mmCIF file of C-alpha atoms in Angstrom:
data_model
loop_
_atom_site.group_PDB
_atom_site.id
_atom_site.type_symbol
_atom_site.label_atom_id
_atom_site.label_comp_id
_atom_site.label_asym_id
_atom_site.label_seq_id
_atom_site.Cartn_x
_atom_site.Cartn_y
_atom_site.Cartn_z
ATOM 1 C CA MET A 522 110.065 15.559 -82.871
ATOM 2 C CA ALA A 523 108.119 13.306 -85.210
ATOM 3 C CA HIS A 524 108.170 10.409 -82.746
ATOM 4 C CA TRP A 525 107.303 12.158 -79.481
ATOM 5 C CA PHE A 526 103.608 11.312 -79.618
ATOM 6 C CA HIS A 527 103.909 7.639 -78.724
ATOM 7 C CA ARG A 528 105.908 8.454 -75.599
ATOM 8 C CA ASN A 529 103.623 11.175 -74.334
ATOM 9 C CA PRO A 530 102.755 10.235 -70.713
ATOM 10 C CA ILE A 531 99.960 12.816 -70.486
ATOM 11 C CA LYS A 532 96.904 11.444 -72.201
ATOM 12 C CA ALA A 533 93.591 13.190 -72.515
ATOM 13 C CA THR A 534 90.789 12.031 -70.264
ATOM 14 C CA ASP A 535 87.075 12.649 -70.316
ATOM 15 C CA GLU A 536 85.615 14.892 -67.651
ATOM 16 C CA VAL A 537 84.487 12.923 -64.597
ATOM 17 C CA LYS A 538 81.735 14.746 -62.737
ATOM 18 C CA PHE A 539 81.323 12.361 -59.778
ATOM 19 C CA GLU A 540 77.558 12.889 -59.952
ATOM 20 C CA LEU A 541 76.016 9.843 -58.296
ATOM 21 C CA LYS A 542 72.719 11.367 -57.217
ATOM 22 C CA SER A 543 70.792 8.105 -57.187
ATOM 23 C CA VAL A 544 73.457 6.404 -55.055
ATOM 24 C CA LEU A 545 74.417 9.132 -52.587
ATOM 25 C CA THR A 546 72.527 8.721 -49.333
ATOM 26 C CA SER A 547 73.901 11.512 -47.148
ATOM 27 C CA PRO A 548 75.050 15.125 -47.400
ATOM 28 C CA GLU A 549 78.552 13.934 -46.424
ATOM 29 C CA SER A 550 78.787 11.622 -49.437
ATOM 30 C CA SER A 551 77.605 14.462 -51.711
ATOM 31 C CA ARG A 552 80.290 16.710 -50.219
ATOM 32 C CA ILE A 553 82.996 14.089 -50.839
ATOM 33 C CA CYS A 554 81.954 13.737 -54.494
ATOM 34 C CA GLY A 555 81.971 17.513 -54.838
ATOM 35 C CA GLN A 556 85.474 17.687 -53.374
ATOM 36 C CA LEU A 557 86.611 14.947 -55.743
ATOM 37 C CA ARG A 558 85.320 16.960 -58.705
ATOM 38 C CA VAL A 559 87.131 20.123 -57.505
ATOM 39 C CA ARG A 560 90.396 18.304 -56.739
ATOM 40 C CA ARG A 561 90.423 16.550 -60.123
ATOM 41 C CA LYS A 562 89.896 19.870 -61.900
ATOM 42 C CA GLN A 563 92.760 21.438 -59.932
ATOM 43 C CA LEU A 564 95.076 18.556 -60.810
ATOM 44 C CA LEU A 565 94.289 18.858 -64.501
ATOM 45 C CA GLU A 566 94.984 22.593 -64.349
ATOM 46 C CA TYR A 567 98.495 21.872 -63.063
ATOM 47 C CA PHE A 568 99.352 20.353 -66.437
ATOM 48 C CA SER A 569 98.882 23.692 -68.185
ATOM 49 C CA ASN A 570 101.587 25.405 -66.141
ATOM 50 C CA ALA A 571 104.996 23.747 -65.763
ATOM 51 C CA SER A 572 106.141 26.248 -63.138
ATOM 52 C CA ASN A 573 103.877 24.892 -60.398
ATOM 53 C CA ASP A 574 105.385 24.201 -57.019
ATOM 54 C CA LEU A 575 106.010 20.450 -56.724
ATOM 55 C CA LYS A 576 104.994 20.426 -53.061
ATOM 56 C CA SER A 577 101.557 21.873 -53.817
ATOM 57 C CA VAL A 578 101.039 19.450 -56.708
ATOM 58 C CA ASP A 579 102.048 16.525 -54.474
ATOM 59 C CA ASP A 580 99.789 17.681 -51.622
ATOM 60 C CA ASP A 581 96.772 18.125 -53.921
ATOM 61 C CA PHE A 582 97.403 14.746 -55.543
ATOM 62 C CA ASN A 583 97.583 13.028 -52.145
ATOM 63 C CA GLU A 584 94.337 14.689 -51.043
ATOM 64 C CA TYR A 585 92.641 13.570 -54.278
ATOM 65 C CA LEU A 586 93.825 9.988 -53.753
ATOM 66 C CA ALA A 587 92.683 10.010 -50.130
ATOM 67 C CA LEU A 588 89.175 11.013 -51.229
ATOM 68 C CA PHE A 589 89.204 8.592 -54.153
ATOM 69 C CA ALA A 590 90.297 5.628 -51.999
ATOM 70 C CA GLY A 591 86.678 4.926 -51.031
ATOM 71 C CA PHE A 592 85.881 4.030 -54.625
ATOM 72 C CA ILE A 593 88.627 1.404 -54.585
ATOM 73 C CA VAL A 594 88.823 0.030 -51.045
ATOM 74 C CA PRO A 595 85.633 -0.341 -48.991
ATOM 75 C CA ILE A 596 85.687 1.613 -45.751
ATOM 76 C CA GLY A 597 83.297 0.449 -43.067
ATOM 77 C CA PRO A 598 82.596 1.578 -39.495
ATOM 78 C CA SER A 599 85.711 -0.245 -38.273
ATOM 79 C CA GLY A 600 87.987 1.170 -40.977
ATOM 80 C CA ARG A 601 89.305 -0.480 -44.132
ATOM 81 C CA GLU A 602 87.868 -3.861 -44.995
ATOM 82 C CA TYR A 603 90.801 -5.790 -46.432
ATOM 83 C CA GLY A 604 90.189 -8.355 -49.149
ATOM 84 C CA ALA A 605 86.832 -6.937 -50.174
ATOM 85 C CA ALA A 606 86.020 -5.021 -53.332
ATOM 86 C CA SER A 607 84.322 -1.651 -53.062
ATOM 87 C CA LYS A 608 80.738 -1.558 -54.309
ATOM 88 C CA LEU A 609 81.440 1.952 -55.627
ATOM 89 C CA ALA A 610 84.188 0.814 -58.013
ATOM 90 C CA PRO A 611 81.944 -0.007 -61.007
ATOM 91 C CA LEU A 612 79.983 3.263 -60.735
ATOM 92 C CA LEU A 613 82.655 5.423 -62.345
ATOM 93 C CA ARG A 614 84.371 4.791 -65.647
ATOM 94 C CA PHE A 615 87.519 6.598 -66.665
ATOM 95 C CA ARG A 616 88.423 6.840 -70.328
ATOM 96 C CA TRP A 617 91.799 7.938 -71.646
ATOM 97 C CA ALA A 618 92.833 8.952 -75.129
ATOM 98 C CA ASN A 619 95.231 7.085 -77.325
ATOM 99 C CA SER A 620 98.037 9.627 -77.664
ATOM 100 C CA MET A 621 98.437 8.709 -81.342
ATOM 101 C CA THR A 622 94.891 9.690 -82.301
ATOM 102 C CA GLY A 623 94.581 13.021 -80.537
ATOM 103 C CA PRO A 624 93.086 14.525 -77.398
ATOM 104 C CA THR A 625 89.694 12.828 -77.640
ATOM 105 C CA ALA A 626 89.157 10.007 -75.148
ATOM 106 C CA VAL A 627 88.046 6.687 -76.613
#
């Protein structure tokens, strides 16, 4: 039990609010950021209850990734633009905790 901490796959993360008010140009983009915030909160709540249905966890995770894909891969009028980096990628920073120092993200 004394050595479990360095193998803990669940690390604490800071809250990500997806509030990009100065960047969002349409109600649709605001709605997507709101959905991302809600989906992320739901996913983090799954960690507090080990008896969750795997299918529902998997479905919610896939929906979160589908929404989040726009921050990684640019999506234009003709679909995905391969080989290009999304201009939204540097707008959000995720910080995780070091599992040896506790639940505070560094």
